[in-house]
PDB file of C-alpha atoms in Angstrom:
ATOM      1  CA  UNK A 215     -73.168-150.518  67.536  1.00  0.00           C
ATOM      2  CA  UNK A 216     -70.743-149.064  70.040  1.00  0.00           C
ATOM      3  CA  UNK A 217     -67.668-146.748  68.356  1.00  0.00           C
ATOM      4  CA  UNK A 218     -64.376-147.907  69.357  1.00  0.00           C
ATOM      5  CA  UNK A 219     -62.183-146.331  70.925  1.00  0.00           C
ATOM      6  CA  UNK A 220     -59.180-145.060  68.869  1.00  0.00           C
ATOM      7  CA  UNK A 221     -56.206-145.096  71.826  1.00  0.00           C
ATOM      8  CA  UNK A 222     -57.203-148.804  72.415  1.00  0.00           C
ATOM      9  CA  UNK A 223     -59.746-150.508  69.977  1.00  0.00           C
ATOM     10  CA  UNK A 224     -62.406-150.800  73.378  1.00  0.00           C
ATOM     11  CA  UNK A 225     -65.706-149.704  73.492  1.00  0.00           C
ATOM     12  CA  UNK A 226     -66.397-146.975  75.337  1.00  0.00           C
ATOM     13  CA  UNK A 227     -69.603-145.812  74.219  1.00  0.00           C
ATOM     14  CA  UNK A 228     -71.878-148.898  74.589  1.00  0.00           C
ATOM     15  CA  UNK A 229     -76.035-148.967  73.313  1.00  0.00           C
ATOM     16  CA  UNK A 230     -78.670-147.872  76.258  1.00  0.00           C
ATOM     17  CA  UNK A 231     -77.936-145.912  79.681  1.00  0.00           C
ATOM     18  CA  UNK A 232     -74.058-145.352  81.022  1.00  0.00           C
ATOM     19  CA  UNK A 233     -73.949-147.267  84.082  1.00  0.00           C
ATOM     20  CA  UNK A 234     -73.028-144.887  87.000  1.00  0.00           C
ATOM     21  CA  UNK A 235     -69.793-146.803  88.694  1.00  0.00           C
ATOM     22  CA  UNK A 236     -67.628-149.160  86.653  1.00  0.00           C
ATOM     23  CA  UNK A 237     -65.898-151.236  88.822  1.00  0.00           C
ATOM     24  CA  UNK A 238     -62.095-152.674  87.670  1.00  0.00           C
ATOM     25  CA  UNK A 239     -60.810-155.996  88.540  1.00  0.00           C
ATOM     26  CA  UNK A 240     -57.627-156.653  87.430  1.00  0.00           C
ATOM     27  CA  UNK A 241     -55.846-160.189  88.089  1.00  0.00           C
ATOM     28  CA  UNK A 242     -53.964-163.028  86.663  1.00  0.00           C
ATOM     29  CA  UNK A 243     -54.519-166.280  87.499  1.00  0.00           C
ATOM     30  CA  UNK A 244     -57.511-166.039  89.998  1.00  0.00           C
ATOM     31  CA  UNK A 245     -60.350-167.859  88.341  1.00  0.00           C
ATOM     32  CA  UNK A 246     -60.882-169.460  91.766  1.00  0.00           C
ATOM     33  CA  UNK A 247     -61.365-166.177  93.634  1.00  0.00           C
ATOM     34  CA  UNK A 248     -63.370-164.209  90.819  1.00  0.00           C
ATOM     35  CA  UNK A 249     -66.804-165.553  91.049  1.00  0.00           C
ATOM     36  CA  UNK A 250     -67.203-165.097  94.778  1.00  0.00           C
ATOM     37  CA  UNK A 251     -66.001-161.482  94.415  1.00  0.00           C
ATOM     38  CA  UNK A 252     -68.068-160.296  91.184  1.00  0.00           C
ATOM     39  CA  UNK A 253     -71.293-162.182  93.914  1.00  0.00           C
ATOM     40  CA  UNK A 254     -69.931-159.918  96.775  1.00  0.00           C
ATOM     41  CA  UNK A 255     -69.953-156.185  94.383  1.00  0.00           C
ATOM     42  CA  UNK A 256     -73.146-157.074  93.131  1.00  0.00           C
ATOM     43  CA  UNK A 257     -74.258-157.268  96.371  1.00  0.00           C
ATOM     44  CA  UNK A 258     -72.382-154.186  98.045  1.00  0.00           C
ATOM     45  CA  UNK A 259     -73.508-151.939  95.150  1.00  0.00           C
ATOM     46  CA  UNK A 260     -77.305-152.993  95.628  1.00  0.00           C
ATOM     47  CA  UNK A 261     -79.477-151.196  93.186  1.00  0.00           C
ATOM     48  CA  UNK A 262     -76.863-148.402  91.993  1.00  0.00           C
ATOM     49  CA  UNK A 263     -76.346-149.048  87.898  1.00  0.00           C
ATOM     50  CA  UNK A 264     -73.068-150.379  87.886  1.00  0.00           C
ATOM     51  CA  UNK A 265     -70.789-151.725  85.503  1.00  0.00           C
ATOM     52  CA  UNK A 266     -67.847-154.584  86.624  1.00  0.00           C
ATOM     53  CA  UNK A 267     -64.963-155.193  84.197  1.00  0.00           C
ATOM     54  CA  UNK A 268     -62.358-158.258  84.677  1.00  0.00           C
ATOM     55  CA  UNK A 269     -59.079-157.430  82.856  1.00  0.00           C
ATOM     56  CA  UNK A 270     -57.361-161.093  82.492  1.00  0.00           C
ATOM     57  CA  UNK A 271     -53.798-159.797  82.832  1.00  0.00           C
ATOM     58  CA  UNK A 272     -52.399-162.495  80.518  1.00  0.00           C
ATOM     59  CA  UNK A 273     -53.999-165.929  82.574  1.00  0.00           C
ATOM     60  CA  UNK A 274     -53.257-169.182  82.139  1.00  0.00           C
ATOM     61  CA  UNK A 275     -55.684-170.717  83.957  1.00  0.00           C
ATOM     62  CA  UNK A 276     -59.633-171.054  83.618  1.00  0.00           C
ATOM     63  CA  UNK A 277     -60.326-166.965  83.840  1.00  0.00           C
ATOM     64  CA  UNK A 278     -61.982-166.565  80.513  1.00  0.00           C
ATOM     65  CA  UNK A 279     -63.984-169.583  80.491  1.00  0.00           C
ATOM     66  CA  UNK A 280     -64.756-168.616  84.587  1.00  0.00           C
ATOM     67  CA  UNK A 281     -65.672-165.370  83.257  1.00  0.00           C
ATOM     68  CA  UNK A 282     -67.964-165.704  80.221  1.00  0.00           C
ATOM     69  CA  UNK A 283     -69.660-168.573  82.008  1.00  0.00           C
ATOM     70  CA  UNK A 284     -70.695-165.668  84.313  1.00  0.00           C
ATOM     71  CA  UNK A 285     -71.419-163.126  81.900  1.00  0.00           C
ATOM     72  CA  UNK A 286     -74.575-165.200  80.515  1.00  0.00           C
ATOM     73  CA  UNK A 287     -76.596-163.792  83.206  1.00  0.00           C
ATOM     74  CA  UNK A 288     -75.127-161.031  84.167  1.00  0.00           C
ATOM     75  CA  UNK A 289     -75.224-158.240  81.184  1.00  0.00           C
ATOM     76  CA  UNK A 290     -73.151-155.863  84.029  1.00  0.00           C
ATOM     77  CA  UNK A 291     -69.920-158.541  83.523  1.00  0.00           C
ATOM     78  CA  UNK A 292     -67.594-157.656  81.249  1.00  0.00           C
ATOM     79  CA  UNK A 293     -63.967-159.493  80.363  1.00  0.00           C
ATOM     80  CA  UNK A 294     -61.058-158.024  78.540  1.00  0.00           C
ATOM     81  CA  UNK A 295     -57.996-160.005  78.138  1.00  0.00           C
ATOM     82  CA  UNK A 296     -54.370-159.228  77.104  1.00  0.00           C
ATOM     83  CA  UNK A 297     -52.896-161.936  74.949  1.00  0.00           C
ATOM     84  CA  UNK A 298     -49.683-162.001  77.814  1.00  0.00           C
ATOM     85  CA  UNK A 299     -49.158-160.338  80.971  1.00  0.00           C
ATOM     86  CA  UNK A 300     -48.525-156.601  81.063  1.00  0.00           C
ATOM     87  CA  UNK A 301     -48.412-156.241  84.794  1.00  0.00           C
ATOM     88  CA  UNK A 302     -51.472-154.591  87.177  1.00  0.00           C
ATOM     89  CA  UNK A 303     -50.663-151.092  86.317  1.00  0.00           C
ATOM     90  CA  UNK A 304     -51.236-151.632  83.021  1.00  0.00           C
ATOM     91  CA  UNK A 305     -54.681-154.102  83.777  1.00  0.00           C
ATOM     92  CA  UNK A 306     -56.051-150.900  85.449  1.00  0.00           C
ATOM     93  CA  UNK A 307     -55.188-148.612  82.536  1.00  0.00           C
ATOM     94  CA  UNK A 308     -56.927-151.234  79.791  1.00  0.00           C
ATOM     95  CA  UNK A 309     -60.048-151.099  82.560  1.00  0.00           C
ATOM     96  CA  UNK A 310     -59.848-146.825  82.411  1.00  0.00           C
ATOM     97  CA  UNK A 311     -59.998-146.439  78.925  1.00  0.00           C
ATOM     98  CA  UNK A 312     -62.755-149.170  78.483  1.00  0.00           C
ATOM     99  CA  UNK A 313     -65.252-147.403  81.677  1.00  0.00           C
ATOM    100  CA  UNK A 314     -68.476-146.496  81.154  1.00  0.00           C
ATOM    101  CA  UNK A 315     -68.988-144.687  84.031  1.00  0.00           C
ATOM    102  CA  UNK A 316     -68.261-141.617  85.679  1.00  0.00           C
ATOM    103  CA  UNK A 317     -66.911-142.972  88.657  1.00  0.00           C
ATOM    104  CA  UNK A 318     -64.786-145.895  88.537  1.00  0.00           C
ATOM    105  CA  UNK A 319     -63.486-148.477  91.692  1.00  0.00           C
ATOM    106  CA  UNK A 320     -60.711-150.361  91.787  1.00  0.00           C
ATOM    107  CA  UNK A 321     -60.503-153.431  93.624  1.00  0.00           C
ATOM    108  CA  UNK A 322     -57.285-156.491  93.427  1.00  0.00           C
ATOM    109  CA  UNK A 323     -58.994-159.624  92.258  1.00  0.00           C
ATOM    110  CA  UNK A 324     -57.414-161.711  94.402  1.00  0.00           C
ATOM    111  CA  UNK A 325     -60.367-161.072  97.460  1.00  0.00           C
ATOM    112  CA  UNK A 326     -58.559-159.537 100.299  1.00  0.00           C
ATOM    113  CA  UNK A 327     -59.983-156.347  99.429  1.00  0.00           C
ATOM    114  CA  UNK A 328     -63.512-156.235 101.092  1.00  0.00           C
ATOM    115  CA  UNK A 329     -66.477-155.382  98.463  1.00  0.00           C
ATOM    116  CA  UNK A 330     -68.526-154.410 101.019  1.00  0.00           C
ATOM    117  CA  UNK A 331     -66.692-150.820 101.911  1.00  0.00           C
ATOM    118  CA  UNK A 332     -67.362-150.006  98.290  1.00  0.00           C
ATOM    119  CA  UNK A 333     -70.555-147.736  98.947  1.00  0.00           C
ATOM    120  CA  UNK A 334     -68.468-145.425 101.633  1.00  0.00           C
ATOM    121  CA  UNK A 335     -65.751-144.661  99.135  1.00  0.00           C
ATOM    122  CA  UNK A 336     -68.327-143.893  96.593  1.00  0.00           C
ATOM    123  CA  UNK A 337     -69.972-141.673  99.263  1.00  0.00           C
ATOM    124  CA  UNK A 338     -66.882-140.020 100.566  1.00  0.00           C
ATOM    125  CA  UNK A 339     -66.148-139.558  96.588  1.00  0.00           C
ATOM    126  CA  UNK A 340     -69.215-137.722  95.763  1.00  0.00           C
ATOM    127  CA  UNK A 341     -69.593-135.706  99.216  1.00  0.00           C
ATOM    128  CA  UNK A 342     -65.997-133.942  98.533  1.00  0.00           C
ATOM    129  CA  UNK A 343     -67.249-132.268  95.112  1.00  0.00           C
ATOM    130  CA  UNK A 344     -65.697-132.009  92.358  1.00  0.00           C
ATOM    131  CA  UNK A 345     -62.391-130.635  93.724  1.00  0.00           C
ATOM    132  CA  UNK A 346     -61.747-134.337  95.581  1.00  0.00           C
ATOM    133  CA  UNK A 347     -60.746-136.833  92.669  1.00  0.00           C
ATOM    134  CA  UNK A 348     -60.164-139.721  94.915  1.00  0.00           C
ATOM    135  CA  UNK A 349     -61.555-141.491  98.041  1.00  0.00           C
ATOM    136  CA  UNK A 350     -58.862-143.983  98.683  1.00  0.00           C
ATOM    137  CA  UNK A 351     -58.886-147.223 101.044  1.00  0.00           C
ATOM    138  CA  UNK A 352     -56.119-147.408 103.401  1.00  0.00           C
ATOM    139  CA  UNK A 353     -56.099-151.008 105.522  1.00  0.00           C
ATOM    140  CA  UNK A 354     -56.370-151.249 109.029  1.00  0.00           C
ATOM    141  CA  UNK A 355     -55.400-155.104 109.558  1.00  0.00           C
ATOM    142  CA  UNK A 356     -53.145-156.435 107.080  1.00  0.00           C
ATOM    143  CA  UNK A 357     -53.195-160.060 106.392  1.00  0.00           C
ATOM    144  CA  UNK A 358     -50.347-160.465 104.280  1.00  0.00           C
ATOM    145  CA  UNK A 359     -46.874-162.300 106.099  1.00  0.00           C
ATOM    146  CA  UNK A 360     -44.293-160.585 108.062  1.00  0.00           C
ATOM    147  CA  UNK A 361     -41.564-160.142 105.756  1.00  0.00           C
ATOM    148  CA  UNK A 362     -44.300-158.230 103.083  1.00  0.00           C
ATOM    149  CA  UNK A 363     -45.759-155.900 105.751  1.00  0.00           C
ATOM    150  CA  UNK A 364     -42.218-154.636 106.887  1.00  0.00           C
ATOM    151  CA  UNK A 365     -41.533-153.945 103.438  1.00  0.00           C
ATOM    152  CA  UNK A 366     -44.766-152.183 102.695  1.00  0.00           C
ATOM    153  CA  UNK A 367     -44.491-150.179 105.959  1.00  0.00           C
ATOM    154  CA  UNK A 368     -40.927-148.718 104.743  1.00  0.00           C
ATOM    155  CA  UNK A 369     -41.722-148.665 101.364  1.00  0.00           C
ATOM    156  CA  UNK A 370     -44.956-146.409 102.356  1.00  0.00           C
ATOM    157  CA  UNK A 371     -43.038-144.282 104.981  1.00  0.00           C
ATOM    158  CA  UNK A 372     -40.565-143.753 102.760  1.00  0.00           C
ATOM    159  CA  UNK A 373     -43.065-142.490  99.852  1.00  0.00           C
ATOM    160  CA  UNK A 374     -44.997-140.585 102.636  1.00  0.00           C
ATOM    161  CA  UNK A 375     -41.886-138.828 103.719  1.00  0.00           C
ATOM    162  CA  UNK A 376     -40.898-138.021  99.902  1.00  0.00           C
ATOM    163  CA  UNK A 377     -43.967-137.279  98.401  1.00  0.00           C
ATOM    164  CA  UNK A 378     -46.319-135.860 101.525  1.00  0.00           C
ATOM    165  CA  UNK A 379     -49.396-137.129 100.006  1.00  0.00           C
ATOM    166  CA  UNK A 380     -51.040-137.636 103.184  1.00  0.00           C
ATOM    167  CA  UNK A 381     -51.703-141.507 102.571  1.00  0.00           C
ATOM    168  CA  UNK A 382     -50.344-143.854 104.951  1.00  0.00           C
ATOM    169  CA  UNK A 383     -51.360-147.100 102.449  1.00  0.00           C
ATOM    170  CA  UNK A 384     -50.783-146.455  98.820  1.00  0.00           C
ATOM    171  CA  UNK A 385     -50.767-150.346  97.796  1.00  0.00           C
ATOM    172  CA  UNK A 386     -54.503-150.855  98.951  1.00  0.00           C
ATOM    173  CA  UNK A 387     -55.918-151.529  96.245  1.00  0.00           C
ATOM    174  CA  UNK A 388     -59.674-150.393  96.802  1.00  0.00           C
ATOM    175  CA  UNK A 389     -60.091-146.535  95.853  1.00  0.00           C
ATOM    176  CA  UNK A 390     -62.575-144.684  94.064  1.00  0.00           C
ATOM    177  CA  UNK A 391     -61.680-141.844  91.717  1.00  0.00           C
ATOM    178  CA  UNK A 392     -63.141-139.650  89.106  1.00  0.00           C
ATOM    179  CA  UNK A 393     -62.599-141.522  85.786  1.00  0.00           C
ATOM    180  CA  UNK A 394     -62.134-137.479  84.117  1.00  0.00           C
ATOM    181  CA  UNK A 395     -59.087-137.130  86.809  1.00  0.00           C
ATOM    182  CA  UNK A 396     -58.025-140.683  85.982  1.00  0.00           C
ATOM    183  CA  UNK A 397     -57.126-139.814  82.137  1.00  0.00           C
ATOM    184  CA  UNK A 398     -55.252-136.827  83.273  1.00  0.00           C
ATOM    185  CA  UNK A 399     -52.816-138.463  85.080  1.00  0.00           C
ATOM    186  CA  UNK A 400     -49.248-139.831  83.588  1.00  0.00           C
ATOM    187  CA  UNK A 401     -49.489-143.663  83.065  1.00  0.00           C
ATOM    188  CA  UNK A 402     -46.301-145.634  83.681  1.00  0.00           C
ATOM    189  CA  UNK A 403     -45.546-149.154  85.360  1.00  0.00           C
ATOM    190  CA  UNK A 404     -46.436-149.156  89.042  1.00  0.00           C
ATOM    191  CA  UNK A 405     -48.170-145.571  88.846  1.00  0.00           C
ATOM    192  CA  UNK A 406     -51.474-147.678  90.300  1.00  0.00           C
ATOM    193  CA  UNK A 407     -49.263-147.124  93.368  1.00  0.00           C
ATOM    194  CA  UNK A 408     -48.849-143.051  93.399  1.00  0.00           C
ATOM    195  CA  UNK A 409     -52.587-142.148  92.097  1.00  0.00           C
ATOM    196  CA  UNK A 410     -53.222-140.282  95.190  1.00  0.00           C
ATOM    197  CA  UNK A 411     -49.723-138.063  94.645  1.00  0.00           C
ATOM    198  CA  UNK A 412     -50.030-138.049  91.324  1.00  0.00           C
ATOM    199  CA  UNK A 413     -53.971-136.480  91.500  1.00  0.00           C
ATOM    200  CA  UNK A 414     -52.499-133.851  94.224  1.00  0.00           C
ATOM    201  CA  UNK A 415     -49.999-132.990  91.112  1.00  0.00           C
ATOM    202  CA  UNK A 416     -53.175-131.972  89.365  1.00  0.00           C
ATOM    203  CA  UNK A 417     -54.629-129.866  92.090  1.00  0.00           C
ATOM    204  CA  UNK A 418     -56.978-132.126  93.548  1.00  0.00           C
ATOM    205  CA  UNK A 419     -58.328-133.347  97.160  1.00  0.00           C
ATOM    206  CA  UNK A 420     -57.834-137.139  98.393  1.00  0.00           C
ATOM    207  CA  UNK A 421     -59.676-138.138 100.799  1.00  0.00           C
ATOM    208  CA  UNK A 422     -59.365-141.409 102.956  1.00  0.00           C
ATOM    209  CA  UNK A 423     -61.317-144.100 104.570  1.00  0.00           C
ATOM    210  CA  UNK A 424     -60.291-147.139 106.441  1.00  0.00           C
ATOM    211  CA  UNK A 425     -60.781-150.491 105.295  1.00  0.00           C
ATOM    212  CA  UNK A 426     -60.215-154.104 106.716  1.00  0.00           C
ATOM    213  CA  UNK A 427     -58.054-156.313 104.580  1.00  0.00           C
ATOM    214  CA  UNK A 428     -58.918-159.914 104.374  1.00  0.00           C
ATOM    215  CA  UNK A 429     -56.911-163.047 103.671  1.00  0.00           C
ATOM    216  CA  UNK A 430     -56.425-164.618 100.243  1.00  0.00           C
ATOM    217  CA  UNK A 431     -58.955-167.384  99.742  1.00  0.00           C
ATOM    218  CA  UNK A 432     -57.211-169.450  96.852  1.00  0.00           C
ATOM    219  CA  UNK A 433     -53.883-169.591  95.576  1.00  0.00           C
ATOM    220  CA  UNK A 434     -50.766-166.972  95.706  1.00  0.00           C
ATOM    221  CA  UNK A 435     -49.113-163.573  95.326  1.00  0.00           C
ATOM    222  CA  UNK A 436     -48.204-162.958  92.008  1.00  0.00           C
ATOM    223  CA  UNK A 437     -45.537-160.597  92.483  1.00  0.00           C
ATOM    224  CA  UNK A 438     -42.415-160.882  95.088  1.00  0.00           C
ATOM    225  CA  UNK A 439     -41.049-158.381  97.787  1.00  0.00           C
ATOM    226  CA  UNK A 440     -37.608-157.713  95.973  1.00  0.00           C
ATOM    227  CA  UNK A 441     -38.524-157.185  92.407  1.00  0.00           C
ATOM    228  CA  UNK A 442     -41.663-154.794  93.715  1.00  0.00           C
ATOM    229  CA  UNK A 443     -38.790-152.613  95.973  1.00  0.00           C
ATOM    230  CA  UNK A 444     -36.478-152.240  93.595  1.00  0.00           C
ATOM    231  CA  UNK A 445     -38.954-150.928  90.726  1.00  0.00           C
ATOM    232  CA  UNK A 446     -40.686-149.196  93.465  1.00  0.00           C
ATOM    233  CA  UNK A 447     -37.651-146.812  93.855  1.00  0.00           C
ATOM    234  CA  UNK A 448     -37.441-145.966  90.524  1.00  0.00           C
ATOM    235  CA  UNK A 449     -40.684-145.015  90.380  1.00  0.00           C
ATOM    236  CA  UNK A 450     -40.558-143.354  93.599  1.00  0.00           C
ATOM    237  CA  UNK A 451     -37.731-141.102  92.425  1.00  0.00           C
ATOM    238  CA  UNK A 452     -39.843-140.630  89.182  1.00  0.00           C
ATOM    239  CA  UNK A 453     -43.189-139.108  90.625  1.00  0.00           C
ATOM    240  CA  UNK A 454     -41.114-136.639  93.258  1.00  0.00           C
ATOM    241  CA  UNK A 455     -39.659-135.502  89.569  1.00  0.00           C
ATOM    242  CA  UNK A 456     -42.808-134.980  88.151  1.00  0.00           C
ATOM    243  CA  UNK A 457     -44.197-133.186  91.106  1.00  0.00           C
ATOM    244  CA  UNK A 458     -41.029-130.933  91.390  1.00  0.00           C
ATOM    245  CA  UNK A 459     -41.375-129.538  87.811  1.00  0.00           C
ATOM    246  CA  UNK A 460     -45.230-128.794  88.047  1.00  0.00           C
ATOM    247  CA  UNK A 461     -45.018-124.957  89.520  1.00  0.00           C
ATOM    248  CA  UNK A 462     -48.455-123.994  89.443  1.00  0.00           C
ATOM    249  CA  UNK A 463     -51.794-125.290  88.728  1.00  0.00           C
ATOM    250  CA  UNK A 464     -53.527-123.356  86.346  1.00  0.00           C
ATOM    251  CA  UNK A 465     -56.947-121.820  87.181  1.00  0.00           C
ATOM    252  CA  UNK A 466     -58.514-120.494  83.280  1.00  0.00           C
ATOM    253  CA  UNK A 467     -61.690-119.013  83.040  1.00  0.00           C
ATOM    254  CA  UNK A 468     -63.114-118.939  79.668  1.00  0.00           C
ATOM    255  CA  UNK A 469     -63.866-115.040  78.715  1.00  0.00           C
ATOM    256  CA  UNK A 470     -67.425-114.611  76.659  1.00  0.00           C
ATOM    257  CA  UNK A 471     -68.987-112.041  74.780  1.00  0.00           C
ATOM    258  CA  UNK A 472     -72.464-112.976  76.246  1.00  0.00           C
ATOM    259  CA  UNK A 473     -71.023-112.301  79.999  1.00  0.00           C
TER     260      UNK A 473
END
C-alpha cells in the first residue's frame, strides 16, 4: 500500500515505477472541457511515463463522475477533490504535495492552454540544469475579452516593473517546474501567479517559451477582473516583501572526513 502523506493525508509514494512528469489540472466546474484535454496530454506527452492529476476545486457539476468514468482505462488519471472551493492556488498546492514525479506541469482546465507545447517546456526545463527551476509559458495571442487583457497587461507591467522577474505573462497558466523547487517556495492565495519571482527568491533560473492561447470551448470564467486586481495588489506588495528581506542565497558545502 502507498504511505500517506502526513502534511495532507495524499499518497505520494504509490506501488510500481514513479512516473517521470505529473501533470496538474486544477478547475471547478469544467466537466465539459476535461475529457478533451486529459485526450490532448496523453497525446502531447506520447510515450514519456506520465502521471495527470484533476484537482476538483469544490465542483458542482458532473467532474467526479466525468472523471472516474475516465479513470477506468486510464491507470495515469487521477482525481482529488476538495469538499468546497479553496480557490486555484490552493488546487495547485493539493496537486504538489500529491506528485509523483520529478517534474510537474501545470495547465488551467478550462482548455485555452494548448497541451501540445507541453514537450518544449519539459525540454527547455531539463536543458537549463538543475540551476533553472522553471520553464514558464508566456502567451502570444490572448483570447480572453478586452476589458480582461487591459487588466492583465497592467496588472503584469506593473508586477514586471516591481518585481523584475523577467516574465512578461505571469497568469499563463502552462509552466513546468522542478517539483523539489516547488516545495520550497512560500504558499499563499494567488502565489500560482508569482512562481517565477518567487523561484528567483531562491536563487534559481526561469526560463521562457512562447505559447498560443486558445479560446474557451464550454462554459465561463470563474473568477472576475475586480476581485482578481484587488487581491492581486496585496499579494503583489507581499512577494516584493519577501524578496526584499532575503539578502543572500546561501551556497553550503558539506565538509567530510573522507575528502
Amino acid at each position: 500500500m502507498a504511505e500517506p502523506s502526513p502534511a495532507s493525508g495524499l499518497s505520494t509514494k504509490p506501488d510500481g515505477l514513479l512516473p517521470g512528469v505529473s501533470v496538474l489540472i486544477p478547475g471547478k466546474n469544467e466537466a465539459e472541457n476535461l475529457p478533451e484535454l486529459i485526450e490532448e496530454i496523453r497525446v502531447a506527452l506520447g510515450a514519456q511515463s506520465f502521471e495527470i492529476i484533476v484537482i476538483d476545486d469544490g465542483s458542482d457539476d458532473d467532474t467526479p463522475s466525468t472523471i472516474t468514468a475516465l479513470m477506468r482505462e486510464r491507470p495515469w488519471l487521477r482525481l482529488i477533490r476538495h469538499a468546497a472551493s479553496c480557490g486555484q492556488s490552493a488546487a495547485v498546492r493539493t496537486g504538489l504535495l500529491a506528485a509523483r514525479a520529478p517534474i510537474v506541469v501545470t495547465i488551467d482546465g478550462d482548455g485555452q492552454n494548448d497541451p501540445a507545447f507541453m514537450p518544449k517546456l519539459i525540454d527547455a526545463l531539463e536543458a537549463g540544469g538543475q540551476r533553472t527551476a522553471i520553464a514558464a509559458g508566456q502567451r502570444l495571442k490572448r483570447t480572453d475579452s478586452g476589458a480582461k487583457r487591459i487588466a492583465s497587461r497592467f496588472a503584469n507591467w506593473l508586477r514586471g516593473a516591481i518585481l523584475k522577474d523577467g516574465t512578461r505573462d505571469s497568469g499563463c497558466g502552462l509552466k513546468a517546474i522542478r517539483r523539489e523547487v516547488f516545495l520550497l517556495l512560500p504558499y499563499f492565495d494567488g502565489w500560482h501567479r508569482y512562481l517565477p519571482a518567487l523561484a528567483i527568491r531562491e536563487g534559481y533560473i526561469v526560463t521562457h517559451i512562447d505559447v498560443v492561447d486558445r479560446n474557451r470551448r464550454h462554459g465561463a470564467s470563474k473568477y472576475g477582473i475586480l476581485d482578481r486586481g484587488l487581491a492581486g495588489a496585496l499579494d503583489l506588495f507581499g512577494v516584493w516583501w519577501l524578496r526584499r528581506r532575503r539578502k543572500r542565497v546561501p551556497s553550503p558545502t558539506e565538509i567530510s572526513l573522507d575528502g
